Coordinates of C-alpha atoms in Angstrom, one line a residue:
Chain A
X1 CA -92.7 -10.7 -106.0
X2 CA -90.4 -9.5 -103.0
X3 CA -86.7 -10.7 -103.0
X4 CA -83.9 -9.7 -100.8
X5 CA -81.3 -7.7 -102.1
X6 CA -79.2 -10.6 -101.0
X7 CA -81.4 -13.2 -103.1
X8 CA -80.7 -10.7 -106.0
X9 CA -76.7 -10.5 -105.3
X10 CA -77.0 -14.0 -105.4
X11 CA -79.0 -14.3 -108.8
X12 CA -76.8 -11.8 -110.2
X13 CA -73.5 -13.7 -109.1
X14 CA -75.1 -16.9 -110.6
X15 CA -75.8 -15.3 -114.1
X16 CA -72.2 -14.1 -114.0
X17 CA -70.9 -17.3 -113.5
X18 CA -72.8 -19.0 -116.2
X19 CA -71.8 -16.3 -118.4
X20 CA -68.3 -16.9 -118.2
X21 CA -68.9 -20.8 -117.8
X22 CA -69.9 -19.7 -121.5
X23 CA -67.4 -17.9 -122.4
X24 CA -64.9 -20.7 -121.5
X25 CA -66.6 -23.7 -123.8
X26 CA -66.0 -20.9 -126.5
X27 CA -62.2 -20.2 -125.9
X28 CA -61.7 -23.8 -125.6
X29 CA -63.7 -24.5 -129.3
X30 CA -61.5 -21.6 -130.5
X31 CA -58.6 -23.4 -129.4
X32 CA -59.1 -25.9 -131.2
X33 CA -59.5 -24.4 -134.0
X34 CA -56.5 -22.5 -134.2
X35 CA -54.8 -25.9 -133.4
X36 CA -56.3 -27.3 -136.5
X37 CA -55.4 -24.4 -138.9
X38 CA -51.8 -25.0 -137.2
X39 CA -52.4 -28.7 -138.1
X40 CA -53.2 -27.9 -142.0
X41 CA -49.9 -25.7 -142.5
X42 CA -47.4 -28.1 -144.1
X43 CA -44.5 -28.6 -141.7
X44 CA -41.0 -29.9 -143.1
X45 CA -41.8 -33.4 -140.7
X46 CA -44.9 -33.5 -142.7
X47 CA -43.8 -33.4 -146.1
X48 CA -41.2 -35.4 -145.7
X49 CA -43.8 -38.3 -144.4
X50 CA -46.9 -39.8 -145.6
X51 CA -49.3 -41.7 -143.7
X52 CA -47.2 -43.7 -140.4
X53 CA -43.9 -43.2 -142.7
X54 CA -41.4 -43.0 -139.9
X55 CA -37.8 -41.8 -139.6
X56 CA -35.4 -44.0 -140.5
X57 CA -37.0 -45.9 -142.9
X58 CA -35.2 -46.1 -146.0
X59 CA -35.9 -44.9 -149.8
X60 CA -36.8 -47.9 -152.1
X61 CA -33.8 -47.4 -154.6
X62 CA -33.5 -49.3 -157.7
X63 CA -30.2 -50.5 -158.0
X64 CA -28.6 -48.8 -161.1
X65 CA -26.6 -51.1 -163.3
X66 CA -23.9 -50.3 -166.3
X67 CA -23.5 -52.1 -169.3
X68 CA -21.9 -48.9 -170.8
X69 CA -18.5 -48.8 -170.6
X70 CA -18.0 -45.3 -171.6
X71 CA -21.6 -43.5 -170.7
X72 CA -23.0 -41.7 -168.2
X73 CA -24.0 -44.8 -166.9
X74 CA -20.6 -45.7 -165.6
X75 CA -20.7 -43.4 -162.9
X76 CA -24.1 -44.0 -161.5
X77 CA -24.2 -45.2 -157.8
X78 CA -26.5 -47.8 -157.2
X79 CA -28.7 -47.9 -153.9
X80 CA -29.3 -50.7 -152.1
X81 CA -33.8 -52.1 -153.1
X82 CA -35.9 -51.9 -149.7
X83 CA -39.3 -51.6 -149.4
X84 CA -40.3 -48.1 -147.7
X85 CA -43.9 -46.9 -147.0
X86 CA -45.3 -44.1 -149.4
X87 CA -43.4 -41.0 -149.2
X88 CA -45.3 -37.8 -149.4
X89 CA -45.3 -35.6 -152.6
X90 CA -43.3 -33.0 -151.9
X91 CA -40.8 -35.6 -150.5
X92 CA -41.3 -37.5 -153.7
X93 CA -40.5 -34.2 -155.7
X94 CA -37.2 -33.6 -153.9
X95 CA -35.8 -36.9 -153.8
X96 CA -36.7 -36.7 -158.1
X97 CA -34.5 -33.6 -157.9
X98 CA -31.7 -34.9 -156.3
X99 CA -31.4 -37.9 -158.8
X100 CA -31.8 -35.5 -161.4
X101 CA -28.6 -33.5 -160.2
X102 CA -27.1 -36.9 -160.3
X103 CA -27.3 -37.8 -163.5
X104 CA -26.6 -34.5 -164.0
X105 CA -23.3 -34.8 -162.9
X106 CA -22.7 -38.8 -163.7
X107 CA -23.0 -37.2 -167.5
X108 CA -20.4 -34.1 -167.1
X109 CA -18.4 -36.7 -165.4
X110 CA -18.6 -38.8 -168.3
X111 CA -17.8 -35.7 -170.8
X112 CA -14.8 -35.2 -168.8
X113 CA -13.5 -38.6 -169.4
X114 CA -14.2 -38.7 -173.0
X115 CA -12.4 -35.3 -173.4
X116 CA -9.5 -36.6 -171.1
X117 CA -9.4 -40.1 -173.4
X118 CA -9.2 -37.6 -176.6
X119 CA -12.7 -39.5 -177.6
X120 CA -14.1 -36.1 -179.2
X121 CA -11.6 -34.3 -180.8
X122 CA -10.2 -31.3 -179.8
X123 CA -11.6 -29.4 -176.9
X124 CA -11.7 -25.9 -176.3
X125 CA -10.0 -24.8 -172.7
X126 CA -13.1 -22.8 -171.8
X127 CA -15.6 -25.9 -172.3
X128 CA -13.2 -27.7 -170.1
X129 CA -13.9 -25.5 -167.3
X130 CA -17.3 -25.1 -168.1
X131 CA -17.6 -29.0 -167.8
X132 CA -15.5 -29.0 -164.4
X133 CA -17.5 -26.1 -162.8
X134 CA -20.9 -27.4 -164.0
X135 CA -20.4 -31.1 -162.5
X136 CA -19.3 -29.2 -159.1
X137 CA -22.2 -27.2 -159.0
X138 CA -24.6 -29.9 -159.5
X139 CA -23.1 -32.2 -157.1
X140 CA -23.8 -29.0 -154.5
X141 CA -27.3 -29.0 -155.5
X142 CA -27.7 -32.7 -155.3
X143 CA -26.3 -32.3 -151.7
X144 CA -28.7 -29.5 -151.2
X145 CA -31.8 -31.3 -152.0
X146 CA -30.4 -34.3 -150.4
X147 CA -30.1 -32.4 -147.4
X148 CA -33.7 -31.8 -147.3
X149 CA -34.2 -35.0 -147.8
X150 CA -32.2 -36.6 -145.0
X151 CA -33.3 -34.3 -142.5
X152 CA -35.9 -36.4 -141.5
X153 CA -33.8 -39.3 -141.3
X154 CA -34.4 -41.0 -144.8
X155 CA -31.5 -41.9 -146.8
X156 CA -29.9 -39.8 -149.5
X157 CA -31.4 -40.6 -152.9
X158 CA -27.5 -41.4 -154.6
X159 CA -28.5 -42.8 -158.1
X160 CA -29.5 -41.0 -161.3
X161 CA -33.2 -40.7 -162.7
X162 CA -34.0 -43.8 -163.6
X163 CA -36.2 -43.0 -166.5
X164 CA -34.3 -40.6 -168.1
X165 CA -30.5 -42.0 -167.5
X166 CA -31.2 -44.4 -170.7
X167 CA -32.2 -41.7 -172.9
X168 CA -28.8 -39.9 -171.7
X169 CA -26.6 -43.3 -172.6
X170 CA -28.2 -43.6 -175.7
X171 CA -27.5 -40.3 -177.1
X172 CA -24.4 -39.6 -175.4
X173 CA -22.7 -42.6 -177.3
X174 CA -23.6 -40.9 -180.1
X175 CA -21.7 -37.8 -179.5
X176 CA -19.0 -37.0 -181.7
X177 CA -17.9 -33.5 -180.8
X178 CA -17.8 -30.2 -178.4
X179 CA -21.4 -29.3 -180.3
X180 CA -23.3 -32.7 -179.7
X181 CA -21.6 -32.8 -176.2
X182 CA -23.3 -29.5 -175.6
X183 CA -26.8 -30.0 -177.2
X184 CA -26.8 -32.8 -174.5
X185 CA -25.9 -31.2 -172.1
X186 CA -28.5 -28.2 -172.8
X187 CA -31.2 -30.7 -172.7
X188 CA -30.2 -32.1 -169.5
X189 CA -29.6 -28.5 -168.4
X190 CA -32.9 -27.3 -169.4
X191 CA -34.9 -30.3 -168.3
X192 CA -33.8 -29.8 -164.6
X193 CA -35.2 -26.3 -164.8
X194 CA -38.2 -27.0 -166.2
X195 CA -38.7 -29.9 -163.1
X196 CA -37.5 -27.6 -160.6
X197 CA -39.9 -24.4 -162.1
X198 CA -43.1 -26.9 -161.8
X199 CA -42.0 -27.8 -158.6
X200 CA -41.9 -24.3 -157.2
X201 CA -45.8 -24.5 -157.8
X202 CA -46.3 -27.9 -157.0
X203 CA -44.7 -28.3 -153.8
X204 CA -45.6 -26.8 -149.9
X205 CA -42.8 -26.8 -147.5
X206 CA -41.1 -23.2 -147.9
X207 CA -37.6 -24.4 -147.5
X208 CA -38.1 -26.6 -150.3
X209 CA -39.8 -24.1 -152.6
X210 CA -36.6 -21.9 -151.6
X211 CA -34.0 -24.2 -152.5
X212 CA -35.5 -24.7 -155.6
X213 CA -35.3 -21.1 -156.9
X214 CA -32.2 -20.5 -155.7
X215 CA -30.8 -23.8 -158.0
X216 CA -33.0 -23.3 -161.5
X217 CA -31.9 -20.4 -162.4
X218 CA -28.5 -21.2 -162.2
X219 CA -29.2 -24.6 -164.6
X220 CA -30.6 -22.2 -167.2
X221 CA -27.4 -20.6 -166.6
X222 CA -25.2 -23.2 -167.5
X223 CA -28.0 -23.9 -170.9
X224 CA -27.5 -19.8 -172.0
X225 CA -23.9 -20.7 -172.2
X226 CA -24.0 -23.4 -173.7
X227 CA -26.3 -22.1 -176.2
X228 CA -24.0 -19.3 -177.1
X229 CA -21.0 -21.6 -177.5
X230 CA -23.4 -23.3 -180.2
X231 CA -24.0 -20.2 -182.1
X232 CA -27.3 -19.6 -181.1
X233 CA -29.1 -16.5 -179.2
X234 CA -28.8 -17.7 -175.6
X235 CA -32.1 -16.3 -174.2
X236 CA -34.7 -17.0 -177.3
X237 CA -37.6 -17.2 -174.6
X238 CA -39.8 -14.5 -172.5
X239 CA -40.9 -16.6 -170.2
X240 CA -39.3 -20.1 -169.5
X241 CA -41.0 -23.1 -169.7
X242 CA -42.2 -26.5 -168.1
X243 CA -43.3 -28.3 -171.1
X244 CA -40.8 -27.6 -174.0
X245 CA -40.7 -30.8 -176.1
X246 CA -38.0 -32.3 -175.2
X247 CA -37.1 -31.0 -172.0
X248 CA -40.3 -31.3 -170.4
X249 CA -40.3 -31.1 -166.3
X250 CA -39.8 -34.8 -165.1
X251 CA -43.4 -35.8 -162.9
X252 CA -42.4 -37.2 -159.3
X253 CA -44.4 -40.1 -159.8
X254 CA -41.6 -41.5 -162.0
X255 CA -38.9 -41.7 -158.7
X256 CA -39.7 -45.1 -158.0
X257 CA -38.5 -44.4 -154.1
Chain B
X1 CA -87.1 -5.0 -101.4
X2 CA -90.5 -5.0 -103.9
X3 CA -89.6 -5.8 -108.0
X4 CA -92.2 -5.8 -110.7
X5 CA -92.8 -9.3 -111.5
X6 CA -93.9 -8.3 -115.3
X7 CA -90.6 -6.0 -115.6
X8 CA -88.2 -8.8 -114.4
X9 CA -89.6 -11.3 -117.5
X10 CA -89.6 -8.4 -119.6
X11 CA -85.8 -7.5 -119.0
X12 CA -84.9 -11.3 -119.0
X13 CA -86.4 -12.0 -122.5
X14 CA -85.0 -8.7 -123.8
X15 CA -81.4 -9.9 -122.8
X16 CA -82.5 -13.4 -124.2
X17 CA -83.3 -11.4 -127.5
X18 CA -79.7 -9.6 -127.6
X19 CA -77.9 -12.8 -126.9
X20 CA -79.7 -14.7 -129.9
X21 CA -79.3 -11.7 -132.3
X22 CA -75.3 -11.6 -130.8
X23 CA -75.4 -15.5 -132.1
X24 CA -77.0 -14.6 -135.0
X25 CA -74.7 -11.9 -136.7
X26 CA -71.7 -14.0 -135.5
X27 CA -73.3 -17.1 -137.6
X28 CA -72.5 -15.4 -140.8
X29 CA -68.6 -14.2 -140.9
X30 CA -67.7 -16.9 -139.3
X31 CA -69.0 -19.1 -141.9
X32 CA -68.1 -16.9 -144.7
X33 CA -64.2 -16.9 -142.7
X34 CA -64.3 -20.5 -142.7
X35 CA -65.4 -20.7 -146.9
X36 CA -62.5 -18.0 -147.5
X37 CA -60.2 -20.3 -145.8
X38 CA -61.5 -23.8 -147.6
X39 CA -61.2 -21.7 -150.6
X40 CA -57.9 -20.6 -150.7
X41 CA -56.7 -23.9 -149.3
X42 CA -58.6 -25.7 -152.2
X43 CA -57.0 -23.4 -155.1
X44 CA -53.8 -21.8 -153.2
X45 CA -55.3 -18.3 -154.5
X46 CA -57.3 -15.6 -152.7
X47 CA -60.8 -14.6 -154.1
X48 CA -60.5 -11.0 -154.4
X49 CA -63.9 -10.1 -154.3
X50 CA -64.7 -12.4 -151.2
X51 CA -60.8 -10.6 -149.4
X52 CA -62.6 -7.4 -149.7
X53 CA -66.0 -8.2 -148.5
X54 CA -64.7 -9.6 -145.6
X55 CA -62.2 -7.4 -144.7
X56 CA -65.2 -4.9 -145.6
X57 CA -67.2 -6.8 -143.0
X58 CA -64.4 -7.0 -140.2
X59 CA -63.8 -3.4 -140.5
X60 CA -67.9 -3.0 -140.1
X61 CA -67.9 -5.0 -136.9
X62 CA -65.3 -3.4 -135.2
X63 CA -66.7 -0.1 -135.9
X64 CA -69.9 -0.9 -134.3
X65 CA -68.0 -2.6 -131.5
X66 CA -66.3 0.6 -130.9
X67 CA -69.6 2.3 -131.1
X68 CA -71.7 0.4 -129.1
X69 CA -70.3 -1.6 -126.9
X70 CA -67.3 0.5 -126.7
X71 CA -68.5 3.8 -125.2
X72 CA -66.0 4.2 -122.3
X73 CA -63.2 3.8 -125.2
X74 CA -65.3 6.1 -127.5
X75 CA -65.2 8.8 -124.5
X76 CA -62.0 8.8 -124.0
X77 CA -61.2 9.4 -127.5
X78 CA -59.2 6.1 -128.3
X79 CA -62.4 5.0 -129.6
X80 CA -62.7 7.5 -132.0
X81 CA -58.8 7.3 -132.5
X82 CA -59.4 3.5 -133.4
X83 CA -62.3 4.3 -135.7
X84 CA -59.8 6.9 -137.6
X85 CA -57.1 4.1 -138.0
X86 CA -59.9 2.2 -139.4
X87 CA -60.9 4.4 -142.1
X88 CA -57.0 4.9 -142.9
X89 CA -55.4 3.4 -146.3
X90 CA -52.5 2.6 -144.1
X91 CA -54.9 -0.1 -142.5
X92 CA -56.3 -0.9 -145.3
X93 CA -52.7 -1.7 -147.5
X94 CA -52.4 -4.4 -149.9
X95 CA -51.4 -8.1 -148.7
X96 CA -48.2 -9.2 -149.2
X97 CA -48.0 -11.2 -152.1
X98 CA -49.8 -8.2 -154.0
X99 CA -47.1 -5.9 -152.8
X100 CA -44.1 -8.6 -153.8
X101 CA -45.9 -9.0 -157.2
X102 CA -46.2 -5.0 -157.9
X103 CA -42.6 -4.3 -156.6
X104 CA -41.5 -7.3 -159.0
X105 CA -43.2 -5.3 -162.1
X106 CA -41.6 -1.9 -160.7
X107 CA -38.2 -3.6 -161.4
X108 CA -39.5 -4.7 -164.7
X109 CA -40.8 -1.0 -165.1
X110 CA -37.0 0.0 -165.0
X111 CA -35.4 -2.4 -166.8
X112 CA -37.7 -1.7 -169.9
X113 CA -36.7 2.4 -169.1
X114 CA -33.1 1.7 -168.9
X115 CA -32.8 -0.3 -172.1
X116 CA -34.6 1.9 -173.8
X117 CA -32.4 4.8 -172.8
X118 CA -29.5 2.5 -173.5
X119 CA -30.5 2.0 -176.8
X120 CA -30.5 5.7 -177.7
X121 CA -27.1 6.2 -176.4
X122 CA -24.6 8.0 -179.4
X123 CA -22.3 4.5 -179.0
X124 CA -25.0 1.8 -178.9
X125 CA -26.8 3.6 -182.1
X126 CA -23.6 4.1 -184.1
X127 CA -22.7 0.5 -183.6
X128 CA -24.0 -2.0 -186.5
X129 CA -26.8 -4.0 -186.8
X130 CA -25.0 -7.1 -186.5
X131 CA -24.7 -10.1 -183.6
X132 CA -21.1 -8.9 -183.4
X133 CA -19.5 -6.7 -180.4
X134 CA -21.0 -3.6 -179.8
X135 CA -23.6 -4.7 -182.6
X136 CA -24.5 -8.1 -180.3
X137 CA -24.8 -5.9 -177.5
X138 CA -27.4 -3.5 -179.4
X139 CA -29.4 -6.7 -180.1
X140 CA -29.3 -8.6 -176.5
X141 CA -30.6 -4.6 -175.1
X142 CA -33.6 -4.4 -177.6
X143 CA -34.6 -7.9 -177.4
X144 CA -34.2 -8.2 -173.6
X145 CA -36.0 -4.6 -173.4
X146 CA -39.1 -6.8 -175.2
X147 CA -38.4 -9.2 -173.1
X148 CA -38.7 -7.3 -169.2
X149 CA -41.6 -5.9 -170.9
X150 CA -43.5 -8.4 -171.2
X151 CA -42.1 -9.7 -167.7
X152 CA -43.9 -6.6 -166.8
X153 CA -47.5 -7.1 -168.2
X154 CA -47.2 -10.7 -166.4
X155 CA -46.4 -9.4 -163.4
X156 CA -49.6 -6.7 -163.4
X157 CA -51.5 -9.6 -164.2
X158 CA -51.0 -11.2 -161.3
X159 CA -51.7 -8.5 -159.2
X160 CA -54.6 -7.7 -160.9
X161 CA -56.2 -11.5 -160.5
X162 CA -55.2 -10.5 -156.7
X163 CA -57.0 -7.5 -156.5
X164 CA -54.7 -5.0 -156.5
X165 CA -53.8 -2.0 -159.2
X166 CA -51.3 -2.5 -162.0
X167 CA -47.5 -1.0 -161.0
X168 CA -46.8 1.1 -164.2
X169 CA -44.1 3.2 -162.7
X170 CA -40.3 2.5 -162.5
X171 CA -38.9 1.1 -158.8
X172 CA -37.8 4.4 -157.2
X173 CA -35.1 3.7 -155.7
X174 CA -33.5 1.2 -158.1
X175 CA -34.0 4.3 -160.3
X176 CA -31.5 6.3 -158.4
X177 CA -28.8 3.7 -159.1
X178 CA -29.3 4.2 -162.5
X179 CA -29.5 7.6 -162.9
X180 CA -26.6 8.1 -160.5
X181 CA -24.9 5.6 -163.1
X182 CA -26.3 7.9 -166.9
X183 CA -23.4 10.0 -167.0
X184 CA -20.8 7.5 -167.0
X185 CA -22.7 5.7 -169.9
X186 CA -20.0 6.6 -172.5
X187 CA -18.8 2.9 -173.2
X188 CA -19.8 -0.9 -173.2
X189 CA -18.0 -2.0 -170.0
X190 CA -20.2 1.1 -167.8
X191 CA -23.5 0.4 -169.7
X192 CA -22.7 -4.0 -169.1
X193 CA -22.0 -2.9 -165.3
X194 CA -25.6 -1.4 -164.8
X195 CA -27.6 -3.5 -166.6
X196 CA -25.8 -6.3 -164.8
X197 CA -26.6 -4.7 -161.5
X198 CA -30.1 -4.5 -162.5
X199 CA -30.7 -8.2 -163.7
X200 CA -29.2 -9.5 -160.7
X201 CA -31.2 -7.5 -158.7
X202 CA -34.4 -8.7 -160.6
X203 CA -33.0 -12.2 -160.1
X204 CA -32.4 -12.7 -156.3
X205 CA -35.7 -10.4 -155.4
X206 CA -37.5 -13.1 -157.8
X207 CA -35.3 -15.6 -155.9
X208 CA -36.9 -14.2 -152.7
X209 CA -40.5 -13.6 -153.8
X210 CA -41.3 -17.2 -154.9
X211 CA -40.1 -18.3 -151.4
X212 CA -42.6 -15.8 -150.1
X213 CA -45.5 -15.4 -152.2
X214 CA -48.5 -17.4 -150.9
X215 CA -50.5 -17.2 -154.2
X216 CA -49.9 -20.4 -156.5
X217 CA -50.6 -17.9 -159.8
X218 CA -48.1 -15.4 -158.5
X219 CA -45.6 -17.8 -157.7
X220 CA -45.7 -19.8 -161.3
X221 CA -45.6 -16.2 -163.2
X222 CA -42.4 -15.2 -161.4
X223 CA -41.3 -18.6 -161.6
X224 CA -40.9 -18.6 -165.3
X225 CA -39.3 -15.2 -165.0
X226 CA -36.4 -15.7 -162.6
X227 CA -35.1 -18.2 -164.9
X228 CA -34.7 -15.6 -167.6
X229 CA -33.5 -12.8 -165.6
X230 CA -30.6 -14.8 -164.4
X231 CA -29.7 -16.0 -168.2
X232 CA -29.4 -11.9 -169.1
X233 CA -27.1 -11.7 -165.9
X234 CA -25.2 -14.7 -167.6
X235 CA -24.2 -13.1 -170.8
X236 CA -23.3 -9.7 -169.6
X237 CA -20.8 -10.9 -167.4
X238 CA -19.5 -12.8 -170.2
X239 CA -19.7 -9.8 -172.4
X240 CA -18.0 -8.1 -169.4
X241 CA -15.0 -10.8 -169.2
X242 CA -14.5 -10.4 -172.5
X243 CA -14.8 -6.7 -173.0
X244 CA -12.5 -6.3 -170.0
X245 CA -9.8 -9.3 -172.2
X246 CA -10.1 -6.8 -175.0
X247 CA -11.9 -9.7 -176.8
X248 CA -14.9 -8.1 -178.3
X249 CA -14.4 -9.8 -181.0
X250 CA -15.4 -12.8 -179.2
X251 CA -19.0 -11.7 -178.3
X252 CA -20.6 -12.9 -181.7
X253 CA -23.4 -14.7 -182.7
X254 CA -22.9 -14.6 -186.0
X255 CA -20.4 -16.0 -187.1
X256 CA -20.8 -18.3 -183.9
X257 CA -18.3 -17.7 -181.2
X258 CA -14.9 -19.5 -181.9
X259 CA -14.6 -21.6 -178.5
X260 CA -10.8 -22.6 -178.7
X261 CA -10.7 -18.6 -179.2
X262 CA -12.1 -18.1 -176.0
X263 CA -10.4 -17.5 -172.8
X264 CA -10.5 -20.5 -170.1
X265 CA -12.1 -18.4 -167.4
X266 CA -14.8 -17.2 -170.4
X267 CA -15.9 -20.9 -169.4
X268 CA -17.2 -20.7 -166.5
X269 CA -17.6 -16.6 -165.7
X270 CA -21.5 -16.5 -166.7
X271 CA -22.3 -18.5 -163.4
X272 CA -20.5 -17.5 -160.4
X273 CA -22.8 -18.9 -157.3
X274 CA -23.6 -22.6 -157.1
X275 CA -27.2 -20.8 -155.7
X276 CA -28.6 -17.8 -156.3
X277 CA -28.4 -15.3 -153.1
X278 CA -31.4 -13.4 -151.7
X279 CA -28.8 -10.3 -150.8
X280 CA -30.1 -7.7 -154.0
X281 CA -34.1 -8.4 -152.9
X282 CA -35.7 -5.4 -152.5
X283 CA -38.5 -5.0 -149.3
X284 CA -41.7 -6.4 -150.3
X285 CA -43.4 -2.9 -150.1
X286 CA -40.7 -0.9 -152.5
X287 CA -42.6 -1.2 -155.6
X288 CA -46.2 -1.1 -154.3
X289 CA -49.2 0.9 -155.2
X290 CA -52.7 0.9 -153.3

């Protein structure tokens, strides 16, 4: 066969050229790819939203309504009842937080009252400004999780758990004294970590799974003191638990938002 | 210019051979890097076994990139430089959430130490065996000793489901602040002060680590540990109000504690932050072992 030298430049320059032709299709697939493994990390936009859920579209809220004149119920906000689209789990998780943290602090509101109406006897100082300092922090951490929550333009979630709250009624008018006041307030106490503890496995966006360890262990805080003002050894377990009867961790699927 | 005919095909198919073998090895890892990923997406854990084989493989590639195709690298020496960083442990360290796990159980490690040491000191053995004062205080260090212990095993066994070896050593540098601490040990209100220092500690790294640990089984472990950590922090500052009111007296279980007794700040002393800090974390890497 005789070819030029030229003819063979040529040849050479062609096979180049398809080689990196090549070479292109394959950074373009790989591309691709790394956009979809970008695409499958959980961003805070996409755990806030589920399937064309769009900013501004508001919680559906079950308007809470008292016929307890002297419960926890008193002090529940209601929320206006819209239709939303589906919100996503981890948004679903949050928002059941935040009502938690509500009722939460529509209860120590309640306890305050009672003490202030002289409804269960006499009062020790120190549970007073447990009570205070309790209801202060939980409203923070209902703002915290609300703040989550908002920041992707859907409403705050302003009324207690639903499902719970009658439980709470019920047994708070039973309450006589400082020790029933507190064995309530454990359970609540406890119950809210045990939600938040689940949730730091359940849930995917970071800044969620942060704020929720930096809030349960200050609520078993609050139940080790309370414990120990009822005489009994504040810390009685290794490990803490999610399904303790009684103060199991509250599922998401029961915020009906 | 005259070319063999026969040597031109020959050369051609032999570069068509390399190409399809090039294909062919690439076929495998990448399918075996796209199962690791489905994996751990599918189950939020890490398969040991399957991490090491193909960090195994990775390491095998590059080598023979470095070898083969690498020559003008290889002859400068930064090939061989490349290979040596290859071979080195430092390369080779332990993922994150392994490390996070291991330093977790080196703080457990010195918790279960200092207890133990605080339990043998003249003032916490001559003290009774009662939920009373000094006696209470006896208690809460030999039940929360049993208690960072077993912190400790949970810990290992998370690294260990990650592949990684057990932490069975003390954190080092933590351990300075308590031995720096051992000779001023001679009361309540020093030995409440440390362990404090070291329960917070545990309770903002844990704080931190479930923010940052990637495996599901790691993060649920240390998730029903921070909880507890922060409880013992709780108390002792209780039993440090008090100690510091001069109301022993008032750290009892038995009889229970007398609440109108108590002073109002007692109240609400056990819970100072609204949300628990990340400041006391230690680095990721403090506690590990490879």
């Amino acid at each position: 066969m005789q070819i030029t030298e030229r003819e063979l430049d040529t040849l050479t320059r062609d096979l180049d050229e398809m080689h990196k032709a090549s070479l292109a299709v394959l950074g373009q697939e790989l591309e691709e790819l790394a956009e979809k493994a970008a695409a499958a990390t959980t961003t805070r936009r996409r755990f806030l939203l589920a399937g064309g859920f769009g900013a501004g579209a508001a919680l559906a809220l079950v308007a809470c309504t008292d016929d307890n004149g002297g419960g926890p119920g008193a002090a529940g906000t209601g929320a206006t009842t819209t239709t939303a689209p589906p919100l996503s789990d981890d948004a679903r998780f949050i928002a059941m937080s935040a009502s938690l943290e509500n009722l939460a602090v529509a209860t120590y509101d309640a306890a305050i009252k009672a003490v202030q109406e002289n409804r269960l006897g006499g009062v020790p100082p120190a549970v007073v400004r447990f009570a205070g300092t309790v209801m202060r922090q939980h409203k923070d951490h209902a703002d915290a999780f609300n703040a989550i929550v908002t920041r992707a333009g859907v409403p705050a979630v302003t009324g207690p758990d639903e499902v719970v709250k009658p439980l709470v009624d019920s047994e708070f008018a039973k309450v006589q004294d400082v020790a029933g006041l507190a064995r309530l307030a454990r359970v609540l106490e406890n119950t809210a970590a045990a939600t938040y503890q689940d949730g730091m496995a359940r849930v995917s966006d970071r800044d969620s799974i942060r704020r929720l360890a930096s809030v349960q262990p200050v609520e078993r805080q609050h139940a080790a003191i309370l414990s120990y003002i009822l005489g009994e050894y504040p810390i009685p377990d290794t490990f803490s638990s999610t399904t303790k009867q009684g103060e199991e961790a509250r599922p998401a699927s029961d915020f009906k938002g | 210019m005259l070319l063999d005919d026969k040597a031109l095909d020959d050369l051609i198919e032999e570069s068509r051979d390399l190409q399809s073998d090039a294909m062919r090895s690439i076929a495998e890892p990448l399918g075996a890097l796209g199962e690791l990923g489905r994996e751990r997406r599918a189950s939020g854990a890490v398969d040991a076994e399957e991490g090491r084989l193909f960090a195994s493989q990775r390491r095998t590639v590059l080598r023979n990139s470095l070898r083969q195709g690498g020559k003008l690298l290889t002859g400068f020496g930064v090939g061989a430089a490349l290979l040596r960083l290859l071979e080195s442990p430092a390369l080779a360290q332990q993922p994150p959430d392994v490390q996070i796990l291991q330093t977790a159980a080196s703080l457990e490690n010195l918790a279960v130490a200092t207890y133990q040491a605080a339990l043998s000191l003249p003032f916490v053995q001559a003290a009774p065996n009662t939920p009373t004062g000094i006696g209470l205080i006896k208690v809460f260090a030999d039940t929360t000793m049993r208690q960072h212990a077993e912190h400790a095993r949970a810990f290992n066994g998370a690294v260990t489901k990650l592949g990684g070896r057990e932490q069975t050593q003390p954190n080092a540098v933590m351990l300075q602040v308590v031995n720096r601490a051992r000779p001023g040990l001679t009361g309540p209100g020093p030995l409440v002060d440390l362990a404090l220092e070291l329960e917070q500690t545990a309770t903002e790294d844990y704080v931190a680590g479930i923010a940052s640990l990637s495996d599901v089984n790691g993060r649920t472990v240390m998730a029903s540990i921070v909880g507890v950590e922060s409880q013992h922090a709780a108390l002792l500052r209780a039993a440090k109000a008090l100690l510091a009111a001069d109301a022993a007296t008032l750290i009892t279980l038995a009889p229970p504690v007398d609440a109108a007794r108590l002073p109002e700040a007692a109240g609400n002393v056990g819970f100072p932050d609204t949300f628990v800090g990340t400041a006391k974390a230690r680095a990721d890497e403090e506690g590990a072992v490879s």
